[in-house]
Short mmCIF file of C-alpha atoms in Angstrom, two decimals:
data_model
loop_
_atom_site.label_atom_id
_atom_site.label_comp_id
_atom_site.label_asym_id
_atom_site.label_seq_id
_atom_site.Cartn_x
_atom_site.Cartn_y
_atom_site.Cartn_z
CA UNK A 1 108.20 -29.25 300.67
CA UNK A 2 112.18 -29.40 300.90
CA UNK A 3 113.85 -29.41 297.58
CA UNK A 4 117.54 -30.58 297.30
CA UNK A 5 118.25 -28.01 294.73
CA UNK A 6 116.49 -24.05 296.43
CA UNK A 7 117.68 -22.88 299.37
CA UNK A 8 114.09 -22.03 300.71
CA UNK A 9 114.09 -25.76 301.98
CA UNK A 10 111.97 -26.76 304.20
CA UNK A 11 111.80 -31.25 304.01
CA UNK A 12 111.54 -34.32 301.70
CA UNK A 13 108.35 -35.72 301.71
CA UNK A 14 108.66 -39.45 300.17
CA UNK A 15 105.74 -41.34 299.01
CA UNK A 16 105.14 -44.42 300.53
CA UNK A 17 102.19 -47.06 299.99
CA UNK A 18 100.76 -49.91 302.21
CA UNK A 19 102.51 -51.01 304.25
CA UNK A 20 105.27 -49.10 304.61
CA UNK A 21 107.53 -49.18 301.66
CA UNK A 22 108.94 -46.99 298.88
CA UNK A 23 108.15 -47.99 295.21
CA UNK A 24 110.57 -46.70 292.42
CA UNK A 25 110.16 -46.45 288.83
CA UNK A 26 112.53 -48.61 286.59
CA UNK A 27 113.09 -46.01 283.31
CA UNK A 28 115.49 -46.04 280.30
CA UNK A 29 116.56 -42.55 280.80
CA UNK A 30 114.68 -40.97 283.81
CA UNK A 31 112.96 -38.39 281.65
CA UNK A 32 109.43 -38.35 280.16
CA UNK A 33 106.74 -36.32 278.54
CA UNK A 34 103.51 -37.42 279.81
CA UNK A 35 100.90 -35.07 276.93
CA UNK A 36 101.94 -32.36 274.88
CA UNK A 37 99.81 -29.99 277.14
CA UNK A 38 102.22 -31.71 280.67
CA UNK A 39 104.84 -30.51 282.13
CA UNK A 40 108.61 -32.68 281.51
CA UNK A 41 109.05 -35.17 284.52
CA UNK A 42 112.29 -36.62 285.67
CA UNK A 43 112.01 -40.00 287.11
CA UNK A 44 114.90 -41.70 289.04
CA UNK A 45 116.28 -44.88 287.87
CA UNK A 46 116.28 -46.88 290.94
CA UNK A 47 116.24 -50.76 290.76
CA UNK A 48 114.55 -51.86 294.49
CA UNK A 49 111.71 -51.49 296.94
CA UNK A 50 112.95 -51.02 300.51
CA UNK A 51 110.71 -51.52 303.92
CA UNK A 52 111.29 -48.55 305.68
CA UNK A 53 113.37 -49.62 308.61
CA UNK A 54 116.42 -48.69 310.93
CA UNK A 55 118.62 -50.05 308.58
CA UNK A 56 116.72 -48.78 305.28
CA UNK A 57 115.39 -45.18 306.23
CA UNK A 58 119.17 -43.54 305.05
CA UNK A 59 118.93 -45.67 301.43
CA UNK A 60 115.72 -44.45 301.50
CA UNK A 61 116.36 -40.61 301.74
CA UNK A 62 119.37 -41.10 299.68
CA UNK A 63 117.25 -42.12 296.84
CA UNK A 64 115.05 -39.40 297.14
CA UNK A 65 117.25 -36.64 298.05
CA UNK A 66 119.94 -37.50 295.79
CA UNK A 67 118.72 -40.66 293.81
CA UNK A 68 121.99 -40.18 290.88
CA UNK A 69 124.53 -40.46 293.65
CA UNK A 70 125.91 -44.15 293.06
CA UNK A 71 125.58 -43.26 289.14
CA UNK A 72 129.30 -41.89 288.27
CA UNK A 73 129.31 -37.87 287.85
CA UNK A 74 130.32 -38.52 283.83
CA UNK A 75 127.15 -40.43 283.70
CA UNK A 76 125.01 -37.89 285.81
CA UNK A 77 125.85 -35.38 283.39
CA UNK A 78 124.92 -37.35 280.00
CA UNK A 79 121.08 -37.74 281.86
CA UNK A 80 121.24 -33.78 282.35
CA UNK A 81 122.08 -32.84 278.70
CA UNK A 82 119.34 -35.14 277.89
CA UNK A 83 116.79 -33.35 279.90
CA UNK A 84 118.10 -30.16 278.50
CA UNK A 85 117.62 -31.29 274.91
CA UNK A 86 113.63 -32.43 276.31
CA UNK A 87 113.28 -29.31 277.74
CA UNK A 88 114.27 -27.71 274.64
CA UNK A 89 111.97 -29.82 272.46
CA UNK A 90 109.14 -29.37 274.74
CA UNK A 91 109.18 -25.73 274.20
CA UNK A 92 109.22 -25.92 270.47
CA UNK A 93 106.08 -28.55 270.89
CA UNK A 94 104.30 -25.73 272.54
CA UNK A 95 105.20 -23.03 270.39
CA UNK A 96 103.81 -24.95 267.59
CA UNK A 97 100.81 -25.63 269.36
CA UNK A 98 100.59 -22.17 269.64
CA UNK A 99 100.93 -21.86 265.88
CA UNK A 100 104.41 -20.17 266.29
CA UNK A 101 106.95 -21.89 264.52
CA UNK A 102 110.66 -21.79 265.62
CA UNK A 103 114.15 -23.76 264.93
CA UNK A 104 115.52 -25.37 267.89
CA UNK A 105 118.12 -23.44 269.36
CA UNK A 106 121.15 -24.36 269.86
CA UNK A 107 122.26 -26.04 273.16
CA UNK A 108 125.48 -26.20 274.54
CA UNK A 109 127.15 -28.39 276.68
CA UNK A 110 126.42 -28.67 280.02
CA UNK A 111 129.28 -27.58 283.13
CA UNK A 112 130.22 -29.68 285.41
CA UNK A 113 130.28 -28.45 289.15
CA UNK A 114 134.00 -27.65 290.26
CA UNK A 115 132.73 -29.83 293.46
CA UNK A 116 130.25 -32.55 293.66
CA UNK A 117 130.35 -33.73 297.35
CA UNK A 118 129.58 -31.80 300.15
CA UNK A 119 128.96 -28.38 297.87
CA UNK A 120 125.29 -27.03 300.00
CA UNK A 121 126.13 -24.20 301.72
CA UNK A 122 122.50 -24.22 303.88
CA UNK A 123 120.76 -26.94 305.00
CA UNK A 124 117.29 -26.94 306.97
CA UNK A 125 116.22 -29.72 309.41
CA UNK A 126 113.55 -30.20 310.96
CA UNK A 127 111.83 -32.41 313.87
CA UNK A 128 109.27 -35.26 313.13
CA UNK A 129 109.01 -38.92 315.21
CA UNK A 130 111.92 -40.90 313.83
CA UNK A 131 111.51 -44.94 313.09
CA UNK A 132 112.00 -45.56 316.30
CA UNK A 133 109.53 -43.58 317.59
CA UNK A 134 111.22 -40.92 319.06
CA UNK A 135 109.10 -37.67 318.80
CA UNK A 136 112.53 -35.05 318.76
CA UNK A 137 114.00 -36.89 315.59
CA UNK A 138 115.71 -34.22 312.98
CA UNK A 139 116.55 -34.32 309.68
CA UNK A 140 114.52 -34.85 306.69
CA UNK A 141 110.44 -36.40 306.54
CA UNK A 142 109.20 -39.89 304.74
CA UNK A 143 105.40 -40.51 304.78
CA UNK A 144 102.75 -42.45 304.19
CA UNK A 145 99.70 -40.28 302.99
CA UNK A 146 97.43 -43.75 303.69
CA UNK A 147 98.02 -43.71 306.60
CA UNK A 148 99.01 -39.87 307.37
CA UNK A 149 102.07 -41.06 309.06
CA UNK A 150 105.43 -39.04 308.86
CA UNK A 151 108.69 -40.40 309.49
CA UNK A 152 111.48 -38.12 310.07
CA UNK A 153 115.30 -40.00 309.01
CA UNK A 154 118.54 -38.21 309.99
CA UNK A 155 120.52 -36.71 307.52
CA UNK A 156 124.02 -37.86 308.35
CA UNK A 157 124.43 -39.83 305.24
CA UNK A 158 123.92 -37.58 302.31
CA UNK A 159 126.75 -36.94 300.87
CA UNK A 160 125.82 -33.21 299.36
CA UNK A 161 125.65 -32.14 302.78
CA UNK A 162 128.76 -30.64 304.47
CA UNK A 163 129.44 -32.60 307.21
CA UNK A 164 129.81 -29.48 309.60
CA UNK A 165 126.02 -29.05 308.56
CA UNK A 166 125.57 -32.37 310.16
CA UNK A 167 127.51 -31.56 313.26
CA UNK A 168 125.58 -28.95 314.50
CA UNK A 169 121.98 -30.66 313.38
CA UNK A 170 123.43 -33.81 315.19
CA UNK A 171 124.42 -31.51 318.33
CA UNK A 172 121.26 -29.64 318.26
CA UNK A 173 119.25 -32.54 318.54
CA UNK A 174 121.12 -34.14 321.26
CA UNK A 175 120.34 -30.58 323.15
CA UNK A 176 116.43 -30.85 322.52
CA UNK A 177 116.54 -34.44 323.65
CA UNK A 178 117.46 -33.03 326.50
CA UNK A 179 115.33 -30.10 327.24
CA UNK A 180 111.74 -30.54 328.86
CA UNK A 181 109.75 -28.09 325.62
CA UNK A 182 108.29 -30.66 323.00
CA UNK A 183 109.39 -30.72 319.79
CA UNK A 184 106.32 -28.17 317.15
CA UNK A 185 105.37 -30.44 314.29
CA UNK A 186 102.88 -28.00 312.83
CA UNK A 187 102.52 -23.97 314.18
CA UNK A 188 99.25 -24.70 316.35
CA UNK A 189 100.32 -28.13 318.16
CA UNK A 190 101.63 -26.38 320.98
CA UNK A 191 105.01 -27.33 320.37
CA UNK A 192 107.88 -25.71 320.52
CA UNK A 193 111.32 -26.53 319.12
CA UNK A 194 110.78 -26.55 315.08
CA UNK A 195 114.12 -27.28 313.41
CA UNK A 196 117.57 -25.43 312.46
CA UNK A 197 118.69 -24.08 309.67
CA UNK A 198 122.58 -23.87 309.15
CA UNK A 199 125.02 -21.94 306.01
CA UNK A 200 128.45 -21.66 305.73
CA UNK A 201 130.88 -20.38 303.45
CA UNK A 202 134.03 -21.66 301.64
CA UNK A 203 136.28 -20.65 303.81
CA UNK A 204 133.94 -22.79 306.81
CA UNK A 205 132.75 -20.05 308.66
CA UNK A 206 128.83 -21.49 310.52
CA UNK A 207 125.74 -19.64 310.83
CA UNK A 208 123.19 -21.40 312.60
CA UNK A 209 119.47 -20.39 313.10
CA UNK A 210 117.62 -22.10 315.47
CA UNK A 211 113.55 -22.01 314.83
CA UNK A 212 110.70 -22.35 317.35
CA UNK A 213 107.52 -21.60 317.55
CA UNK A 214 106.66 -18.93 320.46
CA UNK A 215 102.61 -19.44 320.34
CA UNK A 216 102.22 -19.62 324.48
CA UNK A 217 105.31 -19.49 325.38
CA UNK A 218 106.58 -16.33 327.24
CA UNK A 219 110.24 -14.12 326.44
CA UNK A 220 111.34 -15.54 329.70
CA UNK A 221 111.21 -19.11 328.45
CA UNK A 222 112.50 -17.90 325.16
CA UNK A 223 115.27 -16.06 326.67
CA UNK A 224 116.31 -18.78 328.59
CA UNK A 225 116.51 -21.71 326.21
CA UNK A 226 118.80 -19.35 323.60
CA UNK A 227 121.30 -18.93 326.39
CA UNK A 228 120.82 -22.69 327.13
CA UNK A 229 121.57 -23.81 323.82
CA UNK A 230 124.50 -21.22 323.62
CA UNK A 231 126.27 -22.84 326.54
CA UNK A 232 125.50 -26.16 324.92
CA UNK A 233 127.10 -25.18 322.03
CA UNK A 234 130.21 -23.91 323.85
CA UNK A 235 130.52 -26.78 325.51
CA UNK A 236 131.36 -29.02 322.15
CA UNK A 237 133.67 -28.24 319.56
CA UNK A 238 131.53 -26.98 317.61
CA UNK A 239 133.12 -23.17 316.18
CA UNK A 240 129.46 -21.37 314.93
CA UNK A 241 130.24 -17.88 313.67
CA UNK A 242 126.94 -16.21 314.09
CA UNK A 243 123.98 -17.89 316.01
CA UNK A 244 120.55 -16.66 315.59
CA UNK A 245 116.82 -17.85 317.28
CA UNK A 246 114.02 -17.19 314.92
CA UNK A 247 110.36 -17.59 316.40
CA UNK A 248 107.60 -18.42 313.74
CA UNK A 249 104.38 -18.48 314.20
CA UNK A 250 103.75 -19.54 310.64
CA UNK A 251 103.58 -22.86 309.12
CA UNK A 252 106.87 -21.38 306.88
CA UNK A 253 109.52 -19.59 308.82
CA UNK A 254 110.13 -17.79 305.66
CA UNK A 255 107.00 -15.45 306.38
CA UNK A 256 108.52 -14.24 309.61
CA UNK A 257 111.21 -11.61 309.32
CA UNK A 258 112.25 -11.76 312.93
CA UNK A 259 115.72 -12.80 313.70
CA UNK A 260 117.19 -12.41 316.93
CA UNK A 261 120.82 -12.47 317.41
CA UNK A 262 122.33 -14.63 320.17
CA UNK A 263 125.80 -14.93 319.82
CA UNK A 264 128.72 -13.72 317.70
CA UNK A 265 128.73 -11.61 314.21
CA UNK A 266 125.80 -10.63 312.29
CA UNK A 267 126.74 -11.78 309.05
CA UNK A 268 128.78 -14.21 307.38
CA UNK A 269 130.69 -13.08 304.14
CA UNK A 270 131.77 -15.27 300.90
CA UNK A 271 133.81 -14.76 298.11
CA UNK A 272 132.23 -15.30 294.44
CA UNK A 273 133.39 -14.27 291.17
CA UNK A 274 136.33 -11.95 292.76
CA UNK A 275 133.86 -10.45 294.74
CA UNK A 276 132.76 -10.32 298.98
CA UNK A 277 129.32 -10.76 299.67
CA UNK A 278 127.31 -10.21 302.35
CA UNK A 279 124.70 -12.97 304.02
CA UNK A 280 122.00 -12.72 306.49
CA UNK A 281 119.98 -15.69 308.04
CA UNK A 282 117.33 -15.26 305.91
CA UNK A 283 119.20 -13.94 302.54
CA UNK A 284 119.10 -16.11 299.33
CA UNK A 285 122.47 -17.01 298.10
CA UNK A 286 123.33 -19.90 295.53
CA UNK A 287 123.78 -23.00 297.55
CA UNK A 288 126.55 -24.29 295.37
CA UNK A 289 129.24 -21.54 295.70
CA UNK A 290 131.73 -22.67 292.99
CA UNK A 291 129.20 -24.33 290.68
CA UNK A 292 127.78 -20.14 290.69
CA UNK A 293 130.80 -18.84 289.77
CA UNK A 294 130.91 -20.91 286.73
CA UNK A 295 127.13 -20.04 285.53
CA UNK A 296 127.97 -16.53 286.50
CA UNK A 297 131.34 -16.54 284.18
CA UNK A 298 128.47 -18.59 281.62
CA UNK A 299 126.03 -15.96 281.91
CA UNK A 300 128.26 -13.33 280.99
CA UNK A 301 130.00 -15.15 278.36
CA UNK A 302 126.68 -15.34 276.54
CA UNK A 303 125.09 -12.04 277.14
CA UNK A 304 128.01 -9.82 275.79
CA UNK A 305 127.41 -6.73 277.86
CA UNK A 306 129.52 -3.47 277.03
CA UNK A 307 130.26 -0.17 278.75
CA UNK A 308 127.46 1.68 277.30
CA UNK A 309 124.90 -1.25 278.54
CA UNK A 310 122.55 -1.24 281.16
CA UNK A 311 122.19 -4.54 283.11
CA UNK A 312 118.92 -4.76 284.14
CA UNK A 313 118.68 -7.68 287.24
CA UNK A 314 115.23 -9.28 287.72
CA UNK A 315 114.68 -10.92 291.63
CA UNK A 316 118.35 -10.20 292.12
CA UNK A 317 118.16 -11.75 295.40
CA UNK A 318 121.47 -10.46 297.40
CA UNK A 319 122.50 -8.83 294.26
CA UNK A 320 125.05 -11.54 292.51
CA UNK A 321 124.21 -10.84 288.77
CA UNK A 322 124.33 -6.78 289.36
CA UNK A 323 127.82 -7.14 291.30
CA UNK A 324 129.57 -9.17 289.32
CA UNK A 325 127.57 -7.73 286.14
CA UNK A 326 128.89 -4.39 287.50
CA UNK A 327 132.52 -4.42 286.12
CA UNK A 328 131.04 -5.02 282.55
CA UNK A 329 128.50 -2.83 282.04
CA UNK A 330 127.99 1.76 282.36
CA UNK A 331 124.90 0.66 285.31
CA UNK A 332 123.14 -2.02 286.88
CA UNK A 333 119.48 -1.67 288.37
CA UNK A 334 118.16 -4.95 290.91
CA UNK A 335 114.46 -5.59 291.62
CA UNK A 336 113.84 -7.55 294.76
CA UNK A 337 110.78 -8.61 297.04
CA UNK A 338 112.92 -9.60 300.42
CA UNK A 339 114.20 -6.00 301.98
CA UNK A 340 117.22 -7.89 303.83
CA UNK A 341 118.28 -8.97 300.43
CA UNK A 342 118.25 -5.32 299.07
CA UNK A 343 120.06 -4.10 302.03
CA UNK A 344 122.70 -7.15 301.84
CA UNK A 345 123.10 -5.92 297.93
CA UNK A 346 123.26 -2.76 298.97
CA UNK A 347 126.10 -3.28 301.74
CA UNK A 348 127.98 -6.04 299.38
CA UNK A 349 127.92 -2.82 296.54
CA UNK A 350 129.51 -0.72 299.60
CA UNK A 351 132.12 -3.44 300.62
CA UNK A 352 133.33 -3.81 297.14
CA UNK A 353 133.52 0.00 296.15
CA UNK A 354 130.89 -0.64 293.58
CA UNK A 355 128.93 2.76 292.66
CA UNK A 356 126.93 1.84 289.50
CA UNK A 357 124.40 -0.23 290.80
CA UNK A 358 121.12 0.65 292.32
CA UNK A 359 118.58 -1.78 294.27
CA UNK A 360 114.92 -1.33 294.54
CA UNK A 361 112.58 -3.28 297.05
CA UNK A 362 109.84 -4.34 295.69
CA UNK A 363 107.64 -6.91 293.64
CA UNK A 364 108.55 -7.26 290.24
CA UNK A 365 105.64 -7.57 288.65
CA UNK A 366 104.20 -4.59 290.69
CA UNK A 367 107.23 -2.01 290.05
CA UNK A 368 109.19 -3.38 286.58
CA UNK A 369 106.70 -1.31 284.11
CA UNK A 370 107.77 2.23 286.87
CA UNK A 371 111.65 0.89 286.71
CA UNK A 372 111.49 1.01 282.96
CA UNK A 373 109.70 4.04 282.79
CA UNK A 374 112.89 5.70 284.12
CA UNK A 375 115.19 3.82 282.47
CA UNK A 376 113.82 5.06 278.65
CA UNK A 377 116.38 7.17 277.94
CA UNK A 378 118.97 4.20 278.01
CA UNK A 379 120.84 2.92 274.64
CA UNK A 380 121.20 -0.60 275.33
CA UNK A 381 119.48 -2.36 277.80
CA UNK A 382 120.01 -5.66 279.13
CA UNK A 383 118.07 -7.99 281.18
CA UNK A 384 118.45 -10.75 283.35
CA UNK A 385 115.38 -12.99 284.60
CA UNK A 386 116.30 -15.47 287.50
CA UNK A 387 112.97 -16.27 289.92
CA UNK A 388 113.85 -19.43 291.01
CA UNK A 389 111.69 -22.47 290.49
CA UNK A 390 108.20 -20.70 290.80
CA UNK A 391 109.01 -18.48 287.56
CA UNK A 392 107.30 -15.16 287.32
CA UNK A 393 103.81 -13.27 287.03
CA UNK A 394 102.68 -12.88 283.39
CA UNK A 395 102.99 -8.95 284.11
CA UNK A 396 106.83 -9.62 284.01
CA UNK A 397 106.61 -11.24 280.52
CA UNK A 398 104.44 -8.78 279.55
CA UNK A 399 106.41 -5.34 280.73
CA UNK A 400 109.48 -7.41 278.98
CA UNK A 401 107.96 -7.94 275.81
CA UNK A 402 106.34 -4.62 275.76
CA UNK A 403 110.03 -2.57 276.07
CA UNK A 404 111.30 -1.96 272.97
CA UNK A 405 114.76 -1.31 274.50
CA UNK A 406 114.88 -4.81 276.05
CA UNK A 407 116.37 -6.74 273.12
CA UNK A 408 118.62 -9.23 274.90
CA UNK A 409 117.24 -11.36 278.10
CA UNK A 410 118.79 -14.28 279.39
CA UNK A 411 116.74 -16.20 281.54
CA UNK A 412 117.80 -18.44 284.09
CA UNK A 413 116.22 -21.55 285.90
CA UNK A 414 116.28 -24.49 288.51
CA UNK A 415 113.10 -26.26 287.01
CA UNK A 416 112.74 -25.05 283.78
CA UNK A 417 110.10 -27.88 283.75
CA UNK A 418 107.28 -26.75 285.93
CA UNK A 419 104.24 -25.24 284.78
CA UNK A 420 104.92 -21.35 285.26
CA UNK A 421 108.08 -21.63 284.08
CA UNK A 422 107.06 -22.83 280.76
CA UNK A 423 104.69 -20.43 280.56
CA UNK A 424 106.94 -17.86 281.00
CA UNK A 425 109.65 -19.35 278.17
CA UNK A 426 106.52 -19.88 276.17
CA UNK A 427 105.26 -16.68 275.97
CA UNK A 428 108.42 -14.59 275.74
CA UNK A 429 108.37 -16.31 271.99
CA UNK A 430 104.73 -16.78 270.98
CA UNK A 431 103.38 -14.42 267.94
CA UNK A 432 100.86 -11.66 269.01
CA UNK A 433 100.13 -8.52 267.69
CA UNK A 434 100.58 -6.53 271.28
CA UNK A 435 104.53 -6.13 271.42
CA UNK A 436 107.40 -8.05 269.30
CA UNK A 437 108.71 -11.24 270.45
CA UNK A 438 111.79 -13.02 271.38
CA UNK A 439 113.45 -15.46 269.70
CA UNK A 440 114.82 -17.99 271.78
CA UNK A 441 119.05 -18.54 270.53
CA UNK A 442 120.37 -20.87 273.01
CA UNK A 443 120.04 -22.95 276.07
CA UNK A 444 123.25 -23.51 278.55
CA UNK A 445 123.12 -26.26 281.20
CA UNK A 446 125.30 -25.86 284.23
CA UNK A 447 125.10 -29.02 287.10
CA UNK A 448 124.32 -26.43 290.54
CA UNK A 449 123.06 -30.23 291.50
CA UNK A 450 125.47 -33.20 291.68
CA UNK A 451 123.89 -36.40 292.52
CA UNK A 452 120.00 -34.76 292.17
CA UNK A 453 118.21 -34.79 289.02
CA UNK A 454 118.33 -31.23 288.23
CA UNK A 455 120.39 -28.57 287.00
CA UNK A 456 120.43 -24.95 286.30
CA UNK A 457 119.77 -23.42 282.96
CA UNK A 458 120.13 -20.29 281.21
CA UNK A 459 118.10 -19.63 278.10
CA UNK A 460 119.50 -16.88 275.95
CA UNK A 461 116.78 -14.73 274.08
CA UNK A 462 117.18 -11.87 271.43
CA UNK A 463 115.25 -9.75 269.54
#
């Protein structure tokens, strides 16, 4: 399901009853705690129910995509400091539950984001029948589960999308129109033409990854439609840095690893924190670049490395925390899953003449307990958790809780309100006689979302 605020997106999904219609929830202040053993919703306050229709389907994906955009930013941050006070209260409700007692920590005041328009630096779209029926629509999906109809409406309108993204989505899909292959809803339809996804850095340099499904259709044809669309693209004015084809033969392109080059450079580079990283079509980056480099400056602020620390970076992704971590701390050691991300860290340490940090491939709740292993001889270790919305195995919390060198951890989040994620905060604090816990000191928002209803946040935890 696409989420305006991860960069694994995939589409919007929008609820709609008979006929078709969205329905929208009037509510005071958009957040709400359904039981004590629920996880904290946000709720959009939205004040109409639209037919979906030509003229409707863009209000319509506005409202779901980025429902606080005709709310002004000053505003939009008052709901988000409210959340993060919920948040913060829902984790002392549990704790207490749990029959460990705690004082509410103290939260600070949330960031804004340096930009609030345009600010995603990849977009994904994707092909679905449009209103008006036609079956090579892209952008975003609406449905109707009643009546398991999906709707596809064009992006153009959203206004935390570059508009260069749009550009080459709109140009794409004038080139599909075009060519004879059908359009692949789902990985077994027989389809083939499944979407692009397209980044881009500050300084407006376009990467563009075209994905298709190859299930029965020979290299030949594949060949040939790359160079087509190549030529296509030549022919407008659209500049693309580096364009890639990616054939999946999953439902998620994100299982496939296979990325072919078409045209242009390999990578595309951006600058963050003082630094020059390194990204691949498939590497995770923060999709608001100078909204990152204030949670990074954040982060730092509140961790209080020193020269004799070791900064240990947990799913470090292309290796942000560990590179910029790098200049205040003796080492730096990243754990990551995706192997392109550990070789982007590993060329990004390279590019910036960076020697103390080391990146390991690999699952973090199947190597962490090794990694620490090795690193017992360290004085002062550091942590930093940042998994993304799906939080982290309860081996992770355990290993953490279980190293007695581990005494500060900040971790960070994009839903600190779902399930795992709780969990995860939860149990970093709760009594037990295995290991000794964490005590939870402060929570810092940061907006990584303007006109969405989330926000980043990093809880700071010591021991």
């Amino acid at each position: 399901m696409f989420s305006p605020y991860c960069n694994n997106n995939l589409h919007n999904i929008v609820n709609i009853k008979k006929p078709v219609y969205l329905t929208y929830s009037f509510i005071n202040h958009w957040i709400q705690i359904r039981k004590k053993s629920s996880v904290i919703t946000n709720k959009v306050e939205v004040s109409s129910m639209d037919i979906l229709t030509d003229e409707t389907q863009f209000r319509a994906l506005e409202k779901s995509v980025t429902p606080l955009c005709r709310m002004p930013y000053e505003k939009q941050l008052v709901l988000k400091q409210q959340w993060t006070n919920t948040v913060c209260k829902e984790v002392r409700s549990r704790l207490h539950n749990a029959k460990t007692l705690i004082t509410l920590p103290r939260v600070f005041p949330i960031s804004s984001s340096p930009q609030i328009n345009e600010y995603r630096n990849k977009d994904e779209f994707n092909f679905r029948p449009g209103i008006d029926g036609n079956p090579k629509t892209l952008g975003f999906f609406v449905s109707n589960p009643a009546k398991e109809n999906i709707y596809c409406v064009s992006a153009m309108k959203l206004i935390n999308m570059k508009q260069s993204h749009k550009d080459i989505a709109q140009v794409f899909e004038a080139f599909v129109r075009k060519s004879e292959l059908p359009a692949s809803y789902d990985h077994m339809d027989g389809g083939f033409w499944r979407g692009i996804i397209v980044r881009s850095n500050l300084k407006g340099d376009k990467m563009a990854i075209v994905v298709a499904n190859p299930r029965g259709y020979t290299n030949e044809i594949m060949l040939n439609e790359q160079r087509r669309f190549n030529d296509y693209l030549k022919s407008t004015n659209i500049d693309i840095k580096s364009l890639y084809f990616h054939p999946s033969l999953h439902t998620r392109s994100s299982k496939d690893s296979t990325f072919i080059l078409v045209d242009g450079d390999k990578y595309i580079y951006e600058d963050l924190c003082g630094f020059k990283f390194r990204i691949s079509p498939d590497s995770f980056f923060q999709i608001n670049t100078l909204a990152a480099e204030v949670l990074y400056k954040e982060l730092f602020k509140l961790i209080n490395l020193s020269k004799t620390s070791t900064l240990l970076d947990l799913c470090s992704g292309t290796g942000t925390v560990s590179i910029i971590g790098s200049q205040h701390v003796q080492s730096c050691v990243g754990i990551e899953s995706v192997a392109q991300a550990v070789n982007d860290a590993k060329e990004t340490a390279k590019i910036n003449n960076i020697h103390n940090c080391d990146f390991i491939e690999g699952k973090v709740e199947t190597i962490l307990k090794q990694v620490l292993d090795e690193l017992s001889m360290t004085s002062d270790l550091c942590a930093v958790l940042n998994p993304g919305r799906a939080g982290v195995h309860p081996k992770v919390i355990n290993a953490i809780r279980n190293n007695r060198l581990i005494n500060t951890l900040a971790y960070v989040s994009c839903k600190a309100d779902s399930p795992i994620t709780m969990k995860n905060l939860v149990e970093l604090v709760i009594n037990n006689k295995k290991s000794r816990p964490f005590t939870l000191n402060s929570i810092k928002p940061v907006d990584m979302f303007p006109h969405t209803k989330h926000c980043e946040l990093i809880f700071m935890f010591k021991r």
